[in-house]
Amino acid sequence: VVAASSIDLTLGDDPTLPGYLALRAASDSRGTAAFRIVLPTGSILLYNTRPFLNETPSTTKNELMVVNAKLNLLGKVTRYAS
């Protein structure tokens, strides 16, 4: 039995950035999407996800506005060494 897993992300609220636009499109599609993390060592982690972007920004005094995203993982990570 595998427990449900997810990755939570906090992003700066800038809907003009390509990554934000891609995440919003993936979230709006309500389908699955590949998600890649490149580590400082050059190693790569690949995930099959069902992404969700909450576009309502949250604010904290003297900090940037941010939005939250959740990537629901649909399987195990695939790892590639650098």
Short mmCIF file of C-alpha atoms in Angstrom, two decimals:
data_model
loop_
_atom_site.label_atom_id
_atom_site.label_comp_id
_atom_site.label_asym_id
_atom_site.label_seq_id
_atom_site.Cartn_x
_atom_site.Cartn_y
_atom_site.Cartn_z
CA VAL A 1 0.00 0.00 0.00
CA VAL A 2 1.36 3.40 -0.99
CA ALA A 3 0.20 6.53 0.81
CA ALA A 4 -0.85 9.52 -1.25
CA SER A 5 1.98 12.00 -1.66
CA SER A 6 2.20 15.57 -2.84
CA ILE A 7 4.63 18.44 -3.24
CA ASP A 8 3.60 21.89 -1.96
CA LEU A 9 5.07 24.94 -3.68
CA THR A 10 5.01 28.63 -2.76
CA LEU A 11 5.60 30.94 -5.72
CA GLY A 12 5.96 34.67 -6.13
CA ASP A 13 2.71 36.08 -7.53
CA ASP A 14 3.78 37.08 -11.05
CA PRO A 15 1.34 35.76 -13.66
CA THR A 16 3.56 37.04 -16.50
CA LEU A 17 6.33 34.48 -15.90
CA PRO A 18 6.49 31.46 -18.24
CA GLY A 19 6.62 28.96 -15.36
CA TYR A 20 3.54 30.49 -13.74
CA LEU A 21 1.68 30.39 -17.06
CA ALA A 22 2.63 26.76 -17.64
CA LEU A 23 1.54 25.76 -14.14
CA ARG A 24 -1.76 27.62 -14.56
CA ALA A 25 -2.41 25.90 -17.90
CA ALA A 26 -1.65 22.49 -16.39
CA SER A 27 -3.92 23.22 -13.43
CA ASP A 28 -6.75 24.46 -15.67
CA SER A 29 -6.55 21.32 -17.82
CA ARG A 30 -7.34 19.18 -14.76
CA GLY A 31 -5.20 16.47 -16.31
CA THR A 32 -1.80 15.05 -15.54
CA ALA A 33 1.53 16.75 -16.13
CA ALA A 34 5.20 15.91 -15.90
CA PHE A 35 7.17 17.89 -13.32
CA ARG A 36 10.96 18.10 -13.37
CA ILE A 37 13.30 19.21 -10.60
CA VAL A 38 16.95 19.85 -11.46
CA LEU A 39 19.11 19.67 -8.34
CA PRO A 40 22.25 21.80 -7.83
CA THR A 41 24.33 18.66 -8.51
CA GLY A 42 22.74 18.38 -11.97
CA SER A 43 20.70 15.32 -11.00
CA ILE A 44 17.13 15.28 -12.29
CA LEU A 45 13.94 14.14 -10.57
CA LEU A 46 10.86 13.47 -12.71
CA TYR A 47 7.33 13.17 -11.35
CA ASN A 48 3.95 12.35 -12.86
CA THR A 49 1.56 14.78 -11.18
CA ARG A 50 -1.91 16.24 -11.09
CA PRO A 51 -1.18 19.94 -10.45
CA PHE A 52 -3.39 22.52 -8.77
CA LEU A 53 -2.63 26.26 -8.62
CA ASN A 54 -4.43 28.52 -6.16
CA GLU A 55 -4.21 31.90 -7.91
CA THR A 56 -5.45 33.88 -4.92
CA PRO A 57 -2.37 35.65 -3.56
CA SER A 58 -1.61 35.70 0.12
CA THR A 59 0.06 38.67 1.71
CA THR A 60 2.27 39.21 4.71
CA LYS A 61 3.38 42.64 5.82
CA ASN A 62 6.75 43.62 4.25
CA GLU A 63 6.89 40.46 2.08
CA LEU A 64 6.11 39.64 -1.55
CA MET A 65 2.65 38.39 -2.45
CA VAL A 66 2.71 34.64 -3.07
CA VAL A 67 0.46 31.92 -4.49
CA ASN A 68 0.40 28.25 -3.56
CA ALA A 69 0.47 25.18 -5.76
CA LYS A 70 0.08 21.51 -4.96
CA LEU A 71 1.41 18.69 -7.13
CA ASN A 72 -0.41 15.46 -6.33
CA LEU A 73 2.01 12.65 -7.15
CA LEU A 74 0.64 9.81 -9.26
CA GLY A 75 3.57 7.43 -8.91
CA LYS A 76 7.13 7.07 -7.79
CA VAL A 77 9.89 9.50 -8.68
CA THR A 78 12.22 8.71 -11.57
CA ARG A 79 15.81 9.72 -10.84
CA TYR A 80 18.63 10.51 -13.26
CA ALA A 81 22.17 11.07 -11.99
CA SER A 82 24.17 14.07 -13.20
#
